[in-house]
Short mmCIF file of C-alpha atoms and ligand atoms in Angstrom, two decimals:
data_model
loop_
_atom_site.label_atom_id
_atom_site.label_comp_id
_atom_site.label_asym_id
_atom_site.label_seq_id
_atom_site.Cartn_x
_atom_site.Cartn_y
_atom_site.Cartn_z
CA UNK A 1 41.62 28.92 -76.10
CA UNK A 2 43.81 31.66 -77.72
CA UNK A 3 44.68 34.38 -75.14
CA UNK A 4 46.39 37.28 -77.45
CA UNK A 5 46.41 39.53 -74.69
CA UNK A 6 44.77 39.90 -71.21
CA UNK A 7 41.49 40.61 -70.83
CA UNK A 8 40.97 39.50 -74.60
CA UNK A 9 39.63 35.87 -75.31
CA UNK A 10 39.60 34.80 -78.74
CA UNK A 11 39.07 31.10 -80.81
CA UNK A 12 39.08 30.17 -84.15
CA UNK A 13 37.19 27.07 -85.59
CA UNK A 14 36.31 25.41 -88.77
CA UNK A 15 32.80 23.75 -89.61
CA UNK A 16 32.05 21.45 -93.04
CA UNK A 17 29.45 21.62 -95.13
CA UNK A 18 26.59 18.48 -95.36
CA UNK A 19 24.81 17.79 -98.77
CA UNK A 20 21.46 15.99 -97.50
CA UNK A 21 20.29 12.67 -99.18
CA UNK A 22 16.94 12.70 -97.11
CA UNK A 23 16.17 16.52 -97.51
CA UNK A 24 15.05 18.33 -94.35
CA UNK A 25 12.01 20.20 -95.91
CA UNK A 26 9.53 21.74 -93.21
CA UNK A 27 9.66 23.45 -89.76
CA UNK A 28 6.86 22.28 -87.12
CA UNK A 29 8.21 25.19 -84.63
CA UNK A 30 9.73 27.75 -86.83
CA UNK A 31 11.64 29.83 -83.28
CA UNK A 32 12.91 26.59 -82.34
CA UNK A 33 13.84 25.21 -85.51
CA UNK A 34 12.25 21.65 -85.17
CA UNK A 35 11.16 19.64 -88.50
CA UNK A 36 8.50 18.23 -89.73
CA UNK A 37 10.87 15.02 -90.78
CA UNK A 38 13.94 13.62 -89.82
CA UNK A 39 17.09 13.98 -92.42
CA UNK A 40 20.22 12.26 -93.61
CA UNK A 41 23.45 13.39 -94.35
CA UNK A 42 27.05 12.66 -95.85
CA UNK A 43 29.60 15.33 -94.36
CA UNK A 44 32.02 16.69 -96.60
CA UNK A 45 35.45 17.13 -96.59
CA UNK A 46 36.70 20.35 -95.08
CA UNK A 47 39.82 20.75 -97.84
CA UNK A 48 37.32 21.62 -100.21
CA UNK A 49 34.83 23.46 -98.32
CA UNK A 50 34.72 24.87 -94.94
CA UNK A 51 33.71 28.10 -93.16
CA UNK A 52 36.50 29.29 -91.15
CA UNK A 53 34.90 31.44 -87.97
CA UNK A 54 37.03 33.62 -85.42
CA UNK A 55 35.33 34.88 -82.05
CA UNK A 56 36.50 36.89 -79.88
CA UNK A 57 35.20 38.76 -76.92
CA UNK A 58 36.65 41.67 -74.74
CA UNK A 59 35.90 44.22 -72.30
CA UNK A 60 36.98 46.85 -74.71
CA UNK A 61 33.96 45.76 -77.42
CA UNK A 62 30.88 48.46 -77.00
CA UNK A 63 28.63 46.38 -79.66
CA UNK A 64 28.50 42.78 -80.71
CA UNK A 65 30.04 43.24 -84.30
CA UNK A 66 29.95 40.66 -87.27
CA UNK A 67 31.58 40.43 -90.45
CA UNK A 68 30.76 37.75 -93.34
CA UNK A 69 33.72 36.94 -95.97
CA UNK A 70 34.83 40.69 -95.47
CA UNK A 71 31.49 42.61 -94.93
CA UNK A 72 30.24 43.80 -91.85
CA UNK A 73 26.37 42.16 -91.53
CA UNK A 74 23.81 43.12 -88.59
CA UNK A 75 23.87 41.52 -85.91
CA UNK A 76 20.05 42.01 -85.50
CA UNK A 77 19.41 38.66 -87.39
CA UNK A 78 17.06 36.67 -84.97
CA UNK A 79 19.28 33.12 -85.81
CA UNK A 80 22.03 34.59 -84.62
CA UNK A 81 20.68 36.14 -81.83
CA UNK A 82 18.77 33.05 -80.56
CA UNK A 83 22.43 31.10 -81.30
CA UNK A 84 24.27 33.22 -78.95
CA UNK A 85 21.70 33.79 -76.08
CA UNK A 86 21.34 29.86 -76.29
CA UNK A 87 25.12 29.30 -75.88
CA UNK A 88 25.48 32.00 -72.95
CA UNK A 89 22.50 30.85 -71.34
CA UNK A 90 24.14 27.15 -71.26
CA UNK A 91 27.07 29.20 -69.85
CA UNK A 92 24.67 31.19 -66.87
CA UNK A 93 23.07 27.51 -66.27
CA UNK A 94 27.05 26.45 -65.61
CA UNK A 95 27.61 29.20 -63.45
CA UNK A 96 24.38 28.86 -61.49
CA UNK A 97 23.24 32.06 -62.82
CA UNK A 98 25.57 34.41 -61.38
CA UNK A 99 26.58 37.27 -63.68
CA UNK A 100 27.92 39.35 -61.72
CA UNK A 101 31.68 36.49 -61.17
CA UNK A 102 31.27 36.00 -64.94
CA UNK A 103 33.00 38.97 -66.72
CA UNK A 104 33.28 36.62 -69.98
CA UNK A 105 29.24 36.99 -70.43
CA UNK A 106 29.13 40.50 -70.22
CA UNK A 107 31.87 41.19 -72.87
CA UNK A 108 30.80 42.16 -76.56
CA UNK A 109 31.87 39.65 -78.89
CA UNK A 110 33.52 40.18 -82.43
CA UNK A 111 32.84 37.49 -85.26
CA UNK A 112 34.59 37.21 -88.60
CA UNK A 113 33.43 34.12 -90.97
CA UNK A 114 34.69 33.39 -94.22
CA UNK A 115 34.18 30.22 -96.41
CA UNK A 116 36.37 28.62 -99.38
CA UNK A 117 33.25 28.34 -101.36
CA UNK A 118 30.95 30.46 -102.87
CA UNK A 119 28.04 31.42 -100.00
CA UNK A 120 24.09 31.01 -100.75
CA UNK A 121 25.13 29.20 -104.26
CA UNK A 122 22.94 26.12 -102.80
CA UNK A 123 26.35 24.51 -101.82
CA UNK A 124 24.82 24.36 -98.07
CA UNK A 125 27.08 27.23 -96.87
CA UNK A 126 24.93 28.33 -93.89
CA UNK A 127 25.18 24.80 -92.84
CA UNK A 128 28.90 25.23 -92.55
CA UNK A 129 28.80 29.03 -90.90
CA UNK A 130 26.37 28.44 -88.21
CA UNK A 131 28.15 25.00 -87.07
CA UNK A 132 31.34 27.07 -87.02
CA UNK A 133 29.76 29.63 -85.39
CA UNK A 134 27.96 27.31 -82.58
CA UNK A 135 31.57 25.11 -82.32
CA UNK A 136 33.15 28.21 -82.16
CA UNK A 137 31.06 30.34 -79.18
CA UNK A 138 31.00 26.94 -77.33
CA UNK A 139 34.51 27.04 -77.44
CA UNK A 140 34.88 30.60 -76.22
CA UNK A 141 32.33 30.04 -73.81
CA UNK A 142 33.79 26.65 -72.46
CA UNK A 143 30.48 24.99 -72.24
CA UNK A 144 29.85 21.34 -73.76
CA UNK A 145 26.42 19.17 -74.55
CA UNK A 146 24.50 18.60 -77.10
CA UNK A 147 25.96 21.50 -80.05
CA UNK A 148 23.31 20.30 -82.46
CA UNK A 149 21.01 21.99 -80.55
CA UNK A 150 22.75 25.14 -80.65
CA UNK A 151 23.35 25.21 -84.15
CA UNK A 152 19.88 24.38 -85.41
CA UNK A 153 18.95 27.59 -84.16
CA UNK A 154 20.77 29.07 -86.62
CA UNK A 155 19.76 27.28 -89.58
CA UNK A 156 18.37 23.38 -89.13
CA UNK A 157 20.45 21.68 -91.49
CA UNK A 158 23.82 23.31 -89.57
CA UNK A 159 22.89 20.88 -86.75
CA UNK A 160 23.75 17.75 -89.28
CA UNK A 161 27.90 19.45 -89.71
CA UNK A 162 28.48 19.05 -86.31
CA UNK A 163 29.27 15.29 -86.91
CA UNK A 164 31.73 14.17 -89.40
CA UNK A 165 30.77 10.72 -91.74
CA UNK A 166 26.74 10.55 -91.86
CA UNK A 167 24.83 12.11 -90.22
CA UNK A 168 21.07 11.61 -89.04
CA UNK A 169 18.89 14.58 -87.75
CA UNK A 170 16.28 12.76 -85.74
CA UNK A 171 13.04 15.08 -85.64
CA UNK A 172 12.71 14.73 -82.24
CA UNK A 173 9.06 14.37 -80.64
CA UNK A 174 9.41 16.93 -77.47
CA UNK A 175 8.18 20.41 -77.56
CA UNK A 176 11.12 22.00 -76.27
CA UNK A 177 13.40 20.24 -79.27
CA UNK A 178 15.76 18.47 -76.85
CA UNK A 179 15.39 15.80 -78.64
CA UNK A 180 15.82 17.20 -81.97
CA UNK A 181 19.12 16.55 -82.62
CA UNK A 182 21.85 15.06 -84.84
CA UNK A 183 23.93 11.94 -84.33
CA UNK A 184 26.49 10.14 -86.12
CA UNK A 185 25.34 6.99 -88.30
CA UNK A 186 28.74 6.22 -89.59
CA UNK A 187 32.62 8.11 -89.17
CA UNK A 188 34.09 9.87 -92.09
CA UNK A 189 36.22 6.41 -92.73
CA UNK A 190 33.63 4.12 -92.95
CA UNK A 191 33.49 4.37 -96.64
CA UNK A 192 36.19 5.00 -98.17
CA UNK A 193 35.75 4.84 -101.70
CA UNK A 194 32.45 7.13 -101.86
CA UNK A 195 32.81 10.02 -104.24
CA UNK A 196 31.52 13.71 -104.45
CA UNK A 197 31.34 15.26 -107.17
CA UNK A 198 29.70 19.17 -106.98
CA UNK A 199 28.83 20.46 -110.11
CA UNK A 200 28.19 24.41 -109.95
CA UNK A 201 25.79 25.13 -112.23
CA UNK A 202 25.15 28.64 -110.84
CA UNK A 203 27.04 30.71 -108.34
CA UNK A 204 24.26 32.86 -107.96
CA UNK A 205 22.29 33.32 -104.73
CA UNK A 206 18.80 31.15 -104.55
CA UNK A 207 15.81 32.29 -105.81
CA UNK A 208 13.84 31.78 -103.07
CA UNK A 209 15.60 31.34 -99.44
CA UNK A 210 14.51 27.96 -97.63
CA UNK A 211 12.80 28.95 -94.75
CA UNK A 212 10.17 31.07 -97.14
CA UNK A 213 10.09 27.81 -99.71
CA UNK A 214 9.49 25.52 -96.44
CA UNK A 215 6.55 27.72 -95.26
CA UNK A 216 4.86 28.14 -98.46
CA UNK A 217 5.33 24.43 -99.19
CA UNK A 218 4.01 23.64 -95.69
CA UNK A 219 0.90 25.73 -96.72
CA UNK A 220 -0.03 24.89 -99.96
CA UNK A 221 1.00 21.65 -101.02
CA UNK A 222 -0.98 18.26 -100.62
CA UNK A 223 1.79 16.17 -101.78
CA UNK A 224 3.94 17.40 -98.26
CA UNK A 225 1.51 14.88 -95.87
CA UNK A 226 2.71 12.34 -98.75
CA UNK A 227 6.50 13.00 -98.45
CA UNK A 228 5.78 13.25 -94.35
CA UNK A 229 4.71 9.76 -94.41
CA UNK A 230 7.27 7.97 -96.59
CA UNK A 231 10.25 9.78 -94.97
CA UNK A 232 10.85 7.66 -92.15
CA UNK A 233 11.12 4.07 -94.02
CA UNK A 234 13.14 6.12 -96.31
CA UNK A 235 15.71 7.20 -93.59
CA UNK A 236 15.85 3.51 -91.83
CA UNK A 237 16.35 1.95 -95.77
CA UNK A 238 19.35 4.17 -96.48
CA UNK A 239 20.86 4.30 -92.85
CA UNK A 240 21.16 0.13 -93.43
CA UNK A 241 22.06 1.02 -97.08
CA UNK A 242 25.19 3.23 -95.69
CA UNK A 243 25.95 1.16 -93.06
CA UNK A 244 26.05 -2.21 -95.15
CA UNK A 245 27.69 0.29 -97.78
CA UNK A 246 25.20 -0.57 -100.39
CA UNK A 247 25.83 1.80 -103.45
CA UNK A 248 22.82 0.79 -105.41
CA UNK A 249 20.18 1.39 -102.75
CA UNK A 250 22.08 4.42 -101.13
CA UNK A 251 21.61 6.05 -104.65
CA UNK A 252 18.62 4.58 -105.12
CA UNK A 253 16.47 6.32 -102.35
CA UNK A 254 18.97 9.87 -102.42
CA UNK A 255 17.76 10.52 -105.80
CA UNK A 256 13.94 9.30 -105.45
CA UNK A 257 14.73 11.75 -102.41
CA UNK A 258 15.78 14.72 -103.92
CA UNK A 259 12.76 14.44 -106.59
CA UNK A 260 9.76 14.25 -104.10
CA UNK A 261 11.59 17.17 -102.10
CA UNK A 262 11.67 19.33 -105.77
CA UNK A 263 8.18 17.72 -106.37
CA UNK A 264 6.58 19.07 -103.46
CA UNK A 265 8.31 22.56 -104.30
CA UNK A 266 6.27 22.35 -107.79
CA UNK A 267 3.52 21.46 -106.11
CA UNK A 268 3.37 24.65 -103.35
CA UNK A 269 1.52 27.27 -104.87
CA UNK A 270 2.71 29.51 -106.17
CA UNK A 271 5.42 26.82 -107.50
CA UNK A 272 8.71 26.84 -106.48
CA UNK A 273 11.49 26.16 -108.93
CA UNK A 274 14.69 25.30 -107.97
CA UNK A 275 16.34 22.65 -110.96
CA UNK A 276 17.02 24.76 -114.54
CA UNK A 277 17.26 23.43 -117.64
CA UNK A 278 21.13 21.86 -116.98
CA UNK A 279 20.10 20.67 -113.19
CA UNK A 280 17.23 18.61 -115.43
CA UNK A 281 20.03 17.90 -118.13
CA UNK A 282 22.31 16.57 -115.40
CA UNK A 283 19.17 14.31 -113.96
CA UNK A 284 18.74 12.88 -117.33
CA UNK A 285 22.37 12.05 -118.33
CA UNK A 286 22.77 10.15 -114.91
CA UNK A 287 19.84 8.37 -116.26
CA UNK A 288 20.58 7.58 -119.35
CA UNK A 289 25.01 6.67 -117.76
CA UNK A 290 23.20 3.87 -115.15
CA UNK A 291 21.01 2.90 -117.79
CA UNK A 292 23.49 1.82 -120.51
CA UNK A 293 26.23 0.43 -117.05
CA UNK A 294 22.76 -1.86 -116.70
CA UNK A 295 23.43 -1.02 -112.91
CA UNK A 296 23.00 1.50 -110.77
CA UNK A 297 26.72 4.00 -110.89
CA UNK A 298 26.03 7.55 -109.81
CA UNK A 299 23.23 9.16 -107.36
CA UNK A 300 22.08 12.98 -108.29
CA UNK A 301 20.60 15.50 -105.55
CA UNK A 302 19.53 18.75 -105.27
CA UNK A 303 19.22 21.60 -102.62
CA UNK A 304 17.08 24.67 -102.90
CA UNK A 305 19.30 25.67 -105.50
CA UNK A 306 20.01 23.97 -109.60
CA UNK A 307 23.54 22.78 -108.45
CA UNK A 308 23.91 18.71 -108.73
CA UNK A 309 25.65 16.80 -105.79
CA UNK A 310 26.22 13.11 -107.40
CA UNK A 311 27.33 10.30 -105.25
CA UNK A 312 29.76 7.73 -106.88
CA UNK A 313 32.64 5.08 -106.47
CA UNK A 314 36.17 5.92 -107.02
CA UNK A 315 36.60 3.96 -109.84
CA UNK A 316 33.29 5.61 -111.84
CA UNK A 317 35.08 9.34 -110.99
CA UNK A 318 37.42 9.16 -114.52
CA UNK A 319 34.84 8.03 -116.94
CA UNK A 320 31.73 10.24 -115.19
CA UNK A 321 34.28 13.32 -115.85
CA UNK A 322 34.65 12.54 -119.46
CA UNK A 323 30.88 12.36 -119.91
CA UNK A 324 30.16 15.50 -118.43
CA UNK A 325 33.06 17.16 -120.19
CA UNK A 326 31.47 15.46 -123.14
CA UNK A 327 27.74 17.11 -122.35
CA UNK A 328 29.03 20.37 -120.47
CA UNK A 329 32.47 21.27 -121.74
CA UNK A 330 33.61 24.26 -119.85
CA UNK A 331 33.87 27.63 -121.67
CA UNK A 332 37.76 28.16 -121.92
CA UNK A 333 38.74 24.39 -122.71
CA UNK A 334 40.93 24.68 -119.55
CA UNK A 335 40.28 21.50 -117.88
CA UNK A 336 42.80 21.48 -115.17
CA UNK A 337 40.47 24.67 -113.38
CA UNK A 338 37.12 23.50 -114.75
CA UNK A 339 37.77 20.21 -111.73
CA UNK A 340 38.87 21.41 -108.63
CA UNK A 341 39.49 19.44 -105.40
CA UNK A 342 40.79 15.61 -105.13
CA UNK A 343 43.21 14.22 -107.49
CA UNK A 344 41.48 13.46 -110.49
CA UNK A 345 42.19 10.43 -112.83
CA UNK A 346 43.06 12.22 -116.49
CA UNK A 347 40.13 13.28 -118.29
CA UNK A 348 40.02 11.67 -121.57
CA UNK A 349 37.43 11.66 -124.82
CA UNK A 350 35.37 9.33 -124.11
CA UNK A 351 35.97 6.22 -126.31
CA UNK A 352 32.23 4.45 -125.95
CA UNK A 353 29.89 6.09 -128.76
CA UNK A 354 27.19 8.06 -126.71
CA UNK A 355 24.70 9.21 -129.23
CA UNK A 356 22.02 7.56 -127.59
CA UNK A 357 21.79 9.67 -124.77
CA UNK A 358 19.72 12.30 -126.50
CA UNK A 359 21.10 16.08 -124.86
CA UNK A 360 22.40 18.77 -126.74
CA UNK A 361 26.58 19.44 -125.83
CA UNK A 362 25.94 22.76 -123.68
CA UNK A 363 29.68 24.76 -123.41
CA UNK A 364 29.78 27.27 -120.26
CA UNK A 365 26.69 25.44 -118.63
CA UNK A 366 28.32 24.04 -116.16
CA UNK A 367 30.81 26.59 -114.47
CA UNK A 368 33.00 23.74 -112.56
CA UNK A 369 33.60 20.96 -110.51
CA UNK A 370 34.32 20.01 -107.07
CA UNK A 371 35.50 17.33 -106.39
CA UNK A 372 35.73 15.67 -102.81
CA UNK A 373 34.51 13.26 -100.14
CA UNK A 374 33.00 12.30 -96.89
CA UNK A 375 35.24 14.26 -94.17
CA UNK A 376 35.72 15.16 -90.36
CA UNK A 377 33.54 17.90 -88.41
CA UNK A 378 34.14 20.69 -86.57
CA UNK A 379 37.40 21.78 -85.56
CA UNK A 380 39.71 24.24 -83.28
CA UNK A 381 42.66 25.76 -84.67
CA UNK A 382 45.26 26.47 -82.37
CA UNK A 383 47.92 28.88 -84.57
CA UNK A 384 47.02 31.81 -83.65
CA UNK A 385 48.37 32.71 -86.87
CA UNK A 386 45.21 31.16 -88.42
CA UNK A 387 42.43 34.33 -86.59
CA UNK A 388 40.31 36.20 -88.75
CA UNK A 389 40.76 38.72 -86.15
CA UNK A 390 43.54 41.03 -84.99
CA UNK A 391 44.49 41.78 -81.76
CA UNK A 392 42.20 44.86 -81.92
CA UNK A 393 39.20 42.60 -83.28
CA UNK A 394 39.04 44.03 -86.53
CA UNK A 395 39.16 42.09 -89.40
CA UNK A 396 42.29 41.45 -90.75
CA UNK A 397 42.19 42.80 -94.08
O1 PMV B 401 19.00 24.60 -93.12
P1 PMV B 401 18.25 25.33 -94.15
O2 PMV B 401 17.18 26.19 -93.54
O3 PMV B 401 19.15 26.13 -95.07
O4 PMV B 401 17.47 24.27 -95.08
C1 PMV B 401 18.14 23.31 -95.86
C2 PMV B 401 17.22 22.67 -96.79
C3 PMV B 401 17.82 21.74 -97.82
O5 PMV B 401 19.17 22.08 -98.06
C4 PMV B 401 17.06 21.90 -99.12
C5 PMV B 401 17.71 20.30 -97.39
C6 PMV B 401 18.66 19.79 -96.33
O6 PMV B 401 18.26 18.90 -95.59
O7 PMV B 401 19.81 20.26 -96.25
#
């Protein structure tokens, strides 16, 4: 805990973001936040994208304040609102209830987030800001348990970045959620040689947020009781697959994943589109790449959003670059900005003849490239130097 001055308690944390391979699609209790399936994740690394959250609480405060990569946001929003009241009543429950000895509950708190990624792009950044958030308060607070809990209040798949590696939400079967929560499957250094590759199709906000998409999915379409059913052999199969690191079937079931969670959006009603054009371009060329390798090389999936995660080996990252280049060359020729992230083997023409993978070359579609790998979770910083927040809790710029 960072003590700038008396009377003034303030902690900064960082949370990474988790791309799903069994999508969490479907609340049964919408206030508690508990799904209709359970979900799998790989947790990425935090150099490439993180949210960065300072809190900090003080006698001084009159309001609970927020402000969100260098806006001030309401603080009315009911997942933030359940987050905190959970974490404080966690901290009451420590205390034995009593209030009145426990100035730290009656402060006002000040929160500034930021993230090194573009926000609501479908890049799973409020994954990353309400783990930091829930890491962060539980930090300020001092309590400790279960912080999946916590942060699943805020948004369900944030409960999946409190673990680094992969990550299993298990559904849970209780009313009360306690047993909805997130556990590791495997650390961040269990497989090495996996690959992320993030390609930002659109930096635009989502069409349509999740939690509406969930509902009207949950409504309307006959294919969910389907997807319900096949979920859990899905989630054993790849849990073994990642364990035994078995590329073929870990790719396998992420992308016949991702395309009964996007089938199910087509089939709510009204439909729900979240691939373009280029996310379907990128399904097909990852088709058409295993295809002619006769084996099975890279693994696409979606979010609610027509950004591609794919899922490869180390030594597939140089000549997957060159095809995409090849299919999606960016707009200024300016390939040392168009991949950002990890050191990237040389991108060179590619020397195999590809004509018979049958897509037009599309320049600009593709904006860039991250990319990056399995990483750590949650995290305090220490340096002072590293708040959000001045001494006077205002942002600081
Ligand atoms: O956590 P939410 O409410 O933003 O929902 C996330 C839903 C998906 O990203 C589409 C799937 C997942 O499991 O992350």
């Amino acid at each position: 805990m960072d003590n700038m001055e008396d009377n003034i308690k303030c902690v900064t944390c960082t949370a990474p973001v988790n791309i799903a391979v069994i999508k969490y699609w479907g609340k049964r209790d919408e206030e508690l936040v508990l799904p209709v399936n359970s979900s799998v994740s790989v947790t990425l690394d935090q150099a490439q994208l993180r949210a960065k959250t300072t809190v900090m609480a003080s006698p001084s405060f009159p309001n609970d304040r927020m402000w969100l990569n260098g806006k001030e946001q309401s603080m009315d929003s009911k997942r933030i609102q359940n987050l905190l009241n959970e974490i404080k009543q966690w901290r009451k429950e420590k205390h034995n209830g009593d209030t009145c000895t426990d100035g730290l509950l009656m402060w006002k708190v000040h929160i500034c987030s930021e993230n090194n990624f573009p926000t609501a792009a479908g890049l799973a950044s409020s994954a990353a800001g309400y783990a930091c958030l829930a890491y962060s308060l539980a930090k300020l607070y001092n309590v400790e348990g279960d912080l999946s809990a916590i942060a699943r209040r805020g948004s369900g798949s944030a409960c999946r970045s409190m673990y680094g590696g992969f990550v299993e939400w298990d559904m849970g079967s209780q009313e009360d959620g306690s047993d909805s929560v997130s556990r590791q499957i495997a650390s961040e250094n269990h497989w090495p040689e996996l690959r992320v590759l993030l390609l930002v199709v659109s930096d635009q906000q989502k069409s349509m947020g999740s939690t509406e998409g969930m509902q009207a999915t949950l409504k309307t379409s006959q294919l969910m009781d389907r997807r319900i059913q096949c979920v859990p052999e899905s989630v054993e199969k790849i849990k073994e697959a990642i364990l035994k690191k078995d590329f073929k079937t870990f790719a396998e079931i992420t992308m016949k994943d991702s395309n009964q969670f996007h089938a199910v959006c087509l089939d709510s009603c009204p439909p729900i589109f979240y691939l373009t054009d280029v996310s379907k371009q990128i399904i097909q060329l990852v088709h058409a790449f295993n295809s002619s390798c006769g084996i099975t090389k890279v693994a696409y999936t979606f979010d609610a959003g027509p950004n591609a995660c794919l899922y490869l080996l180390e030594e597939d990252v140089g000549r997957v670059l060159s095809l995409i280049c090849h299919f999606f060359p960016p707009d200024k020729d300016d390939l040392n900005t168009f991949v950002q992230g990890l050191q990237t083997p040389s991108i060179s023409p590619l020397k195999k003849d590809v004509s018979f993978i049958s897509l037009p070359v599309q320049r600009g579609a593709i904006q860039y490239v991250i990319h990056t790998q399995s990483g750590p979770g949650p995290s305090i910083l220490q340096d002072p130097a590293q708040s959000l927040l001045q001494a006077d809790g205002f942002p600081n710029s």
